[in-house]
Each structure stands twice: as structure tokens, then as C-alpha cells.
CSV table of C-alpha atoms in Angstrom, one decimal:
chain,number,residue,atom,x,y,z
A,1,UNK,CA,14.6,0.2,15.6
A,2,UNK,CA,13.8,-2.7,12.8
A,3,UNK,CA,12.1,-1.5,9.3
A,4,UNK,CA,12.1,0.6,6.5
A,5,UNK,CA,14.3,4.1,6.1
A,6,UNK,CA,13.6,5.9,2.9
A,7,UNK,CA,15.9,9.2,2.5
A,8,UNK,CA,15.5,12.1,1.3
A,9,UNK,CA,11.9,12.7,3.5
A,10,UNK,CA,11.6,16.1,1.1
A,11,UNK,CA,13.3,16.6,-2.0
A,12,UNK,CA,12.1,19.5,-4.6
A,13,UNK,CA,13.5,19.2,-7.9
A,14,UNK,CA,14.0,20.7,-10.9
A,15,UNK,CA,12.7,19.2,-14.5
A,16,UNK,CA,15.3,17.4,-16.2
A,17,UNK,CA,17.3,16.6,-13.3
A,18,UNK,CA,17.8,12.7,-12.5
A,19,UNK,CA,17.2,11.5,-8.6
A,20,UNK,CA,18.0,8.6,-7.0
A,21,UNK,CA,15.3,8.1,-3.4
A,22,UNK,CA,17.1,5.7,-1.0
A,23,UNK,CA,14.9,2.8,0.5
A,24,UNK,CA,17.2,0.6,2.9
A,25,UNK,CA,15.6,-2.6,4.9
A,26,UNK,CA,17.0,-4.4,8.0
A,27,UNK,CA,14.2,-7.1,8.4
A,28,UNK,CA,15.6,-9.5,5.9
A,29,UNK,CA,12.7,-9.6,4.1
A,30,UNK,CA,13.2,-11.1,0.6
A,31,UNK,CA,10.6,-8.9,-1.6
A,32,UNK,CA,11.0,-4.9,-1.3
A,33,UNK,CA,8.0,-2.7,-3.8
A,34,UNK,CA,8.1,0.8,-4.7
A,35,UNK,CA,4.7,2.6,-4.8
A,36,UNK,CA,3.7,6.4,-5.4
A,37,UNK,CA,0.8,7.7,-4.0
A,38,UNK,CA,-1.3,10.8,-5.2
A,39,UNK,CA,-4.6,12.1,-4.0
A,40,UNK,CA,-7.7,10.0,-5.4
A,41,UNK,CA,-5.5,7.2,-7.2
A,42,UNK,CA,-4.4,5.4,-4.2
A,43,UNK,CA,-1.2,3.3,-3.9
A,44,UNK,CA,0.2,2.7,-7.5
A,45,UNK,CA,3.1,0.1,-7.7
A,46,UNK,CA,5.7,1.5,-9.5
A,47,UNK,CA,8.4,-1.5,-10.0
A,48,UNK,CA,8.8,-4.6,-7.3
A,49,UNK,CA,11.5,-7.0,-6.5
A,50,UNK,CA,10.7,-10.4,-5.2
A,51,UNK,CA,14.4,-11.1,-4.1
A,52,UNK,CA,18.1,-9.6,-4.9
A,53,UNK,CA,19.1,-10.0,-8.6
A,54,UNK,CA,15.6,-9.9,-9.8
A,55,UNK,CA,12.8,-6.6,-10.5
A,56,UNK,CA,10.1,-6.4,-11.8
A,57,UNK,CA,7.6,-3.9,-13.2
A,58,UNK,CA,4.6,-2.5,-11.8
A,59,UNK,CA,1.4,-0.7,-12.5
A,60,UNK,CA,3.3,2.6,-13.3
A,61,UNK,CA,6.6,1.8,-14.3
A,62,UNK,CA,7.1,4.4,-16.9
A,63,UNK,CA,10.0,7.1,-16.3
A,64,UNK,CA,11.6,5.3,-13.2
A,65,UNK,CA,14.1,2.1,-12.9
A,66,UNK,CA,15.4,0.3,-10.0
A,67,UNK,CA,18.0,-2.2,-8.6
A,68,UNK,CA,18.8,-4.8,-6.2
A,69,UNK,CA,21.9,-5.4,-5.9
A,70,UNK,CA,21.6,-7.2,-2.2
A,71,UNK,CA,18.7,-7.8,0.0
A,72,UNK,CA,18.3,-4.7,1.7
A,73,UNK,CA,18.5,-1.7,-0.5
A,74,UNK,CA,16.0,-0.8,-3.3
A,75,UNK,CA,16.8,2.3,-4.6
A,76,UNK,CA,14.3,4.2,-7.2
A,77,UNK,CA,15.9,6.7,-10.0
A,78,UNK,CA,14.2,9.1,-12.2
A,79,UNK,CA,16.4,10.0,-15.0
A,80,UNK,CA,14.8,13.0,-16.4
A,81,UNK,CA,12.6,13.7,-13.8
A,82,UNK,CA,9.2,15.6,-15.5
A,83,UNK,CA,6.4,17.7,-13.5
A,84,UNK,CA,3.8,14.3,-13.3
A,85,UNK,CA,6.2,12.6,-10.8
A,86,UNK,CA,5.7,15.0,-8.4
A,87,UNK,CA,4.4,12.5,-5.2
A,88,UNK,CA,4.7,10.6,-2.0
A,89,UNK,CA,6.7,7.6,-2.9
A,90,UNK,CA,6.5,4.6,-0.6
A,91,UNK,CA,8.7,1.9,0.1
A,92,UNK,CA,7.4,-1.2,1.1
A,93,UNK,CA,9.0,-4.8,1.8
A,94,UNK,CA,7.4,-8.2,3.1
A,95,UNK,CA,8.6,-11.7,3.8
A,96,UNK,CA,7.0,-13.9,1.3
A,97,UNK,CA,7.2,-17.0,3.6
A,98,UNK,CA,5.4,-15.3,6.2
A,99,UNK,CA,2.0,-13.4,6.0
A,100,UNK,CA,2.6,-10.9,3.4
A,101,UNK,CA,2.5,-8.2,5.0
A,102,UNK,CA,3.5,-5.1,3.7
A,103,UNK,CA,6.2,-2.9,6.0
A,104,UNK,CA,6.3,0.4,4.7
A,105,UNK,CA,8.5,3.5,4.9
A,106,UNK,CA,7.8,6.8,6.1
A,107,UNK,CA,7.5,8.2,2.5
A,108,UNK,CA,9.7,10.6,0.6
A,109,UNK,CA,7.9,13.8,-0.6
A,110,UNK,CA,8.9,14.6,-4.3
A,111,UNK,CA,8.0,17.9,-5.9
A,112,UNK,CA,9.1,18.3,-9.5
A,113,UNK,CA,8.9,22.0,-10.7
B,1,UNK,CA,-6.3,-3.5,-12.5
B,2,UNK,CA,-6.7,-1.5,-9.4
B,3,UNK,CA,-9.7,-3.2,-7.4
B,4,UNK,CA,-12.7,-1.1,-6.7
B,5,UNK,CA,-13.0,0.3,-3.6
B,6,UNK,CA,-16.8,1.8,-2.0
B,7,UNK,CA,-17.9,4.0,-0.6
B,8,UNK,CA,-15.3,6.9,-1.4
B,9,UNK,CA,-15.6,8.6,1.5
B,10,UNK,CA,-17.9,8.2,4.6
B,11,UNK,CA,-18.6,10.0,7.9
B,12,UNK,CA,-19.9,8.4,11.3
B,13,UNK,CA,-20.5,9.5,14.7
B,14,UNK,CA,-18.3,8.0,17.1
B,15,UNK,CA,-20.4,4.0,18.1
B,16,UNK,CA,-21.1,3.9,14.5
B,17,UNK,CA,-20.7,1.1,12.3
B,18,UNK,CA,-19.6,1.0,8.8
B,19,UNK,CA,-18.8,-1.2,5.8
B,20,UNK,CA,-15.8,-0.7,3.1
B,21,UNK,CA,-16.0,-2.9,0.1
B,22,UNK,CA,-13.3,-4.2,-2.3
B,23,UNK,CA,-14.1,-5.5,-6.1
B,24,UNK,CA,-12.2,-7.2,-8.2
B,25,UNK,CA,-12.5,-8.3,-11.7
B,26,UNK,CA,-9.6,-10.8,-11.6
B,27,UNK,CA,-9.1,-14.3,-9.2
B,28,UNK,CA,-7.6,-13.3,-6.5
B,29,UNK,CA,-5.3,-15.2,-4.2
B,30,UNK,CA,-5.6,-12.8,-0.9
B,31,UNK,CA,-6.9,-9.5,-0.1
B,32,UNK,CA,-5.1,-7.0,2.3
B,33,UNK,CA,-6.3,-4.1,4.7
B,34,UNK,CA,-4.4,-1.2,5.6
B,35,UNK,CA,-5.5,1.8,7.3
B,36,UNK,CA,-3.7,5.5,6.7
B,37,UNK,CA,-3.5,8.5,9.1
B,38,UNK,CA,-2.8,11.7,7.3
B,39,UNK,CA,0.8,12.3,6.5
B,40,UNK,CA,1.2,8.8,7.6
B,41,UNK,CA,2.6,6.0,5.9
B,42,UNK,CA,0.0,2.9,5.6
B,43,UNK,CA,-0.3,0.2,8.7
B,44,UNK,CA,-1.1,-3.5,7.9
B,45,UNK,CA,-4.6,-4.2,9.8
B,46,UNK,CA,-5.3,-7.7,8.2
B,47,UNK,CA,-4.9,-10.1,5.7
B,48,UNK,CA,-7.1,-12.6,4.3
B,49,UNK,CA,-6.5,-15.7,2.3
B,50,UNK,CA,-9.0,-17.4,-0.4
B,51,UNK,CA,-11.2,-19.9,1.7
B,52,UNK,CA,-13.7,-17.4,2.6
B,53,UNK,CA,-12.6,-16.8,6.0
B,54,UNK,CA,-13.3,-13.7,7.8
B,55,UNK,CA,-10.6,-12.3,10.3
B,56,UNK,CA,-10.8,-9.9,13.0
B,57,UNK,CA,-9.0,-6.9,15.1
B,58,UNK,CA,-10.2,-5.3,17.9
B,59,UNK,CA,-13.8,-4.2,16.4
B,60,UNK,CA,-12.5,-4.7,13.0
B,61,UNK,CA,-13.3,-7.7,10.8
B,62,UNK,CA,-13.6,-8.4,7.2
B,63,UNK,CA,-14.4,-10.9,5.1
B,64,UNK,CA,-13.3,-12.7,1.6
B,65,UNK,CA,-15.8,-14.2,-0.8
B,66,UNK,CA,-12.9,-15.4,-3.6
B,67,UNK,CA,-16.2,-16.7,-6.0
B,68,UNK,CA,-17.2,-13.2,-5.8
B,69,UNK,CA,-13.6,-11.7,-6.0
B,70,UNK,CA,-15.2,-9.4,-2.9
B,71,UNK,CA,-13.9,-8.2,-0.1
B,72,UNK,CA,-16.1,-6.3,2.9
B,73,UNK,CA,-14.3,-4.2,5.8
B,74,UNK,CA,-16.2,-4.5,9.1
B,75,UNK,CA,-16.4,-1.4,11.9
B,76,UNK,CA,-18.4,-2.1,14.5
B,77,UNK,CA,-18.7,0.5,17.3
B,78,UNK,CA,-16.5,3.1,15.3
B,79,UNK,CA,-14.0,5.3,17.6
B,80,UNK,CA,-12.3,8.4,16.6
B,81,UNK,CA,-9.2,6.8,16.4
B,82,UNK,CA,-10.8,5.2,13.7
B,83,UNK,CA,-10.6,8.0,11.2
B,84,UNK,CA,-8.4,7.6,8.5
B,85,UNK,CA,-8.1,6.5,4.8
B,86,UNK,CA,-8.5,2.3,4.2
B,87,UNK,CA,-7.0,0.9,1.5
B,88,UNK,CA,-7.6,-2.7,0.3
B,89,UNK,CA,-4.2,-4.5,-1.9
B,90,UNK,CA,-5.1,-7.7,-3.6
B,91,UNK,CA,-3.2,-10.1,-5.6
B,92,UNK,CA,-3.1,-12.8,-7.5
B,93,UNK,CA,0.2,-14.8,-7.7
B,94,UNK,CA,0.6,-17.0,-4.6
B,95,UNK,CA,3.2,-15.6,-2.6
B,96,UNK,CA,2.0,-12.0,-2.8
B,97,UNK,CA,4.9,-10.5,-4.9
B,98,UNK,CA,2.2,-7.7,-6.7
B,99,UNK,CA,0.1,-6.2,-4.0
B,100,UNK,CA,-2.2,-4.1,-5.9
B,101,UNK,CA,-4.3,-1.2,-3.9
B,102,UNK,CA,-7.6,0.5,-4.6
B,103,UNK,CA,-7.9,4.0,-4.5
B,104,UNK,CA,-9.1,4.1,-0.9
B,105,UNK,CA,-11.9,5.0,1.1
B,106,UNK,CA,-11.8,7.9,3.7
B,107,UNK,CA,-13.8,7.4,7.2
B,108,UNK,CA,-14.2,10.3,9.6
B,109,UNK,CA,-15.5,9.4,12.9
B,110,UNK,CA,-17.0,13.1,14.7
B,111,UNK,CA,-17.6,12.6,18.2
């Protein structure tokens, strides 16, 4: 089935530890987004790529980096990951020459302890 | 910024309407709508362009005045299946490289 698989679904860390959440695409779709989503604050982009070779940051961008190295994998890493990044992190991709859309992934559930 | 989303929360009885409104203090270029199920991950409802043009689904419509940076969310004749959080993403750039969301707006339709 076409979209978005983000891996691990659950992950609890300790503080300190780096993590690396997977987000892999098989749409095509040229611009892939990270967002993390807590209760009250809504959707917060994290860091975006409009197309492989290029990121960019976000709203939140602090304490996290990413890559795209081709077009259909956008990992996220926390280096030293701290308790305020516990979350529900989102993948998200769209075809800028279409509607823009956003496709998004299932979620990863991140508790830093 | 985040656009401002209203009301925060509201609760209908199922043939309800309702209204969900989305401010911003920047231009924008479009304004999306997606609508969350709990432990769900977002699905795209619609999106709207500057022009003004209002755009339906099924009982749901919404509308874009770009002068006013607003956006309105339209339920007519809510359902249970409505329930859910709404979220509107705007952005500025053409293209729509930087969607940015508000902080949502539950709906709970009680039969």
C-alpha cells in the first residue's frame, strides 16, 4: 500500500541518549516535513525539506537535525535527547506540483524519561 | 506564527451545525483543513487557494477571505462520525513548502 511508514511506532528513551525515527515515502513526492505534536500546541513543524539535497528549518527546530539524502527517506535524530521531546512525531510529505496536500504517517510515540 | 484557531473545543448534538475559524496575522497563500480521530494521524479534508473561493466535502465547506487572512470551517448537519480534532495549516510561500497548523479545535457530536 502507497504512503508514509514512520518506524519505531513506540520508543521510550532514556535522557542523553541520541535516536534516529525512520520516515520512508513511496509516493515520489518531492517535499517530506517533520512535525511533533503535543496536547494544546497543535502540529509544530520541526524541520522540512522541499526536495533531496535541501532542508530546512521549522517552527521548532531546536535539539533535532535531519537529512535527505534521496527522495524518499527523511529521517529525524535527536542527539542528546532531553525530557521536553517527549511526543507524537509526524511525518508528512506532499507533491508540490499537485494540491499540497499533506500525506502523513501513522506517528511515532516518543517518551524521554 | 501559528494561525489562531476558535472555538477550542465545541460540542453538538448529532444534525448540528458548527463553524471553526482560522486567523492569521500574515498573507497567506492557501489555507488547509484536516480533521484528527484520536490516536490517529491527521486526514487532508480540503484545501483552499487565495481568490476567496469556498470549497466543499460531503456537508463540509469552508471558505477563504485572503484580505482578511481568515479562514471559516463549515458543518452543516453534523454526524457522529464528525467528532474529532480540526486543524487548519496555512502558508505563505507559493508552492506550500511550510504548512503551518493552529493549535486545533476539538468537536464532539453526542447523538
Amino acid at each position: 500500500i502507497a504512503g508514509i511508514t514512520q518506524a519505531p511506532t513506540s520508543q521510550i528513551l532514556a535522557a542523553g541518549r541520541r535516536m534516529t525515527l525512520r520516515c520512508t515515502q513511496d509516493m515520489r513526492h518531492n517535499a517530506m516535513y517533520w512535525y511533533r505534536q503535543d496536547l494544546g500546541l497543535g502540529l509544530r513543524l520541526i524541520h522540512y525539506s522541499n526536495t533531496a539535497g535541501t532542508t530546512g528549518k521549522g517552527e521548532v527546530p531546536d535539539g533535532y537535525s535531519v537529512s535527505r539524502a534521496n527522495t524518499d527517506d527523511f529521517p529525524l535524530t535527536l542527539a542528546s535527547a532531553v525530557p521536553s521531546q517527549t511526543s507524537v512525531y509526524f511525518c508528512a510529505s506532499s507533491d508540490s506540483r499537485g494540491t499540497g496536500e499533506l500525506f502523513f504517517g501513522e506517528g511515532s510515540r516518543l517518551t524521554v524519561l | 506564527q501559528q494561525p489562531v484557531q476558535s472555538p477550542q473545543a465545541v460540542i453538538l448534538r448529532e444534525g448540528e451545525d458548527a463553524v471553526i475559524n482560522c486567523s492569521s496575522s500574515k498573507a497567506l497563500y492557501s489555507v488547509h483543513w484536516y480533521r484528527q480521530k484520536h490516536g490517529e494521524a491527521p486526514v487532508f479534508l480540503m484545501i483552499l487557494l487565495k481568490g476567496g473561493e469556498q470549497k466543499g466535502h460531503e456537508k463540509i465547506s469552508a471558505s477563504f477571505n485572503e484580505k482578511k487572512q481568515q479562514s471559516s470551517l463549515y458543518l452543516t448537519a453534523s454526524q457522529l462520525s464528525y467528532s474529532g480534532t480540526y486543524f487548519c495549516g496555512t502558508e505563505k510561500n507559493t508552492g506550500g513548502f511550510k504548512t503551518i497548523f493552529g493549535a486545533g479545535t476539538r468537536l464532539f457530536v453526542k447523538a
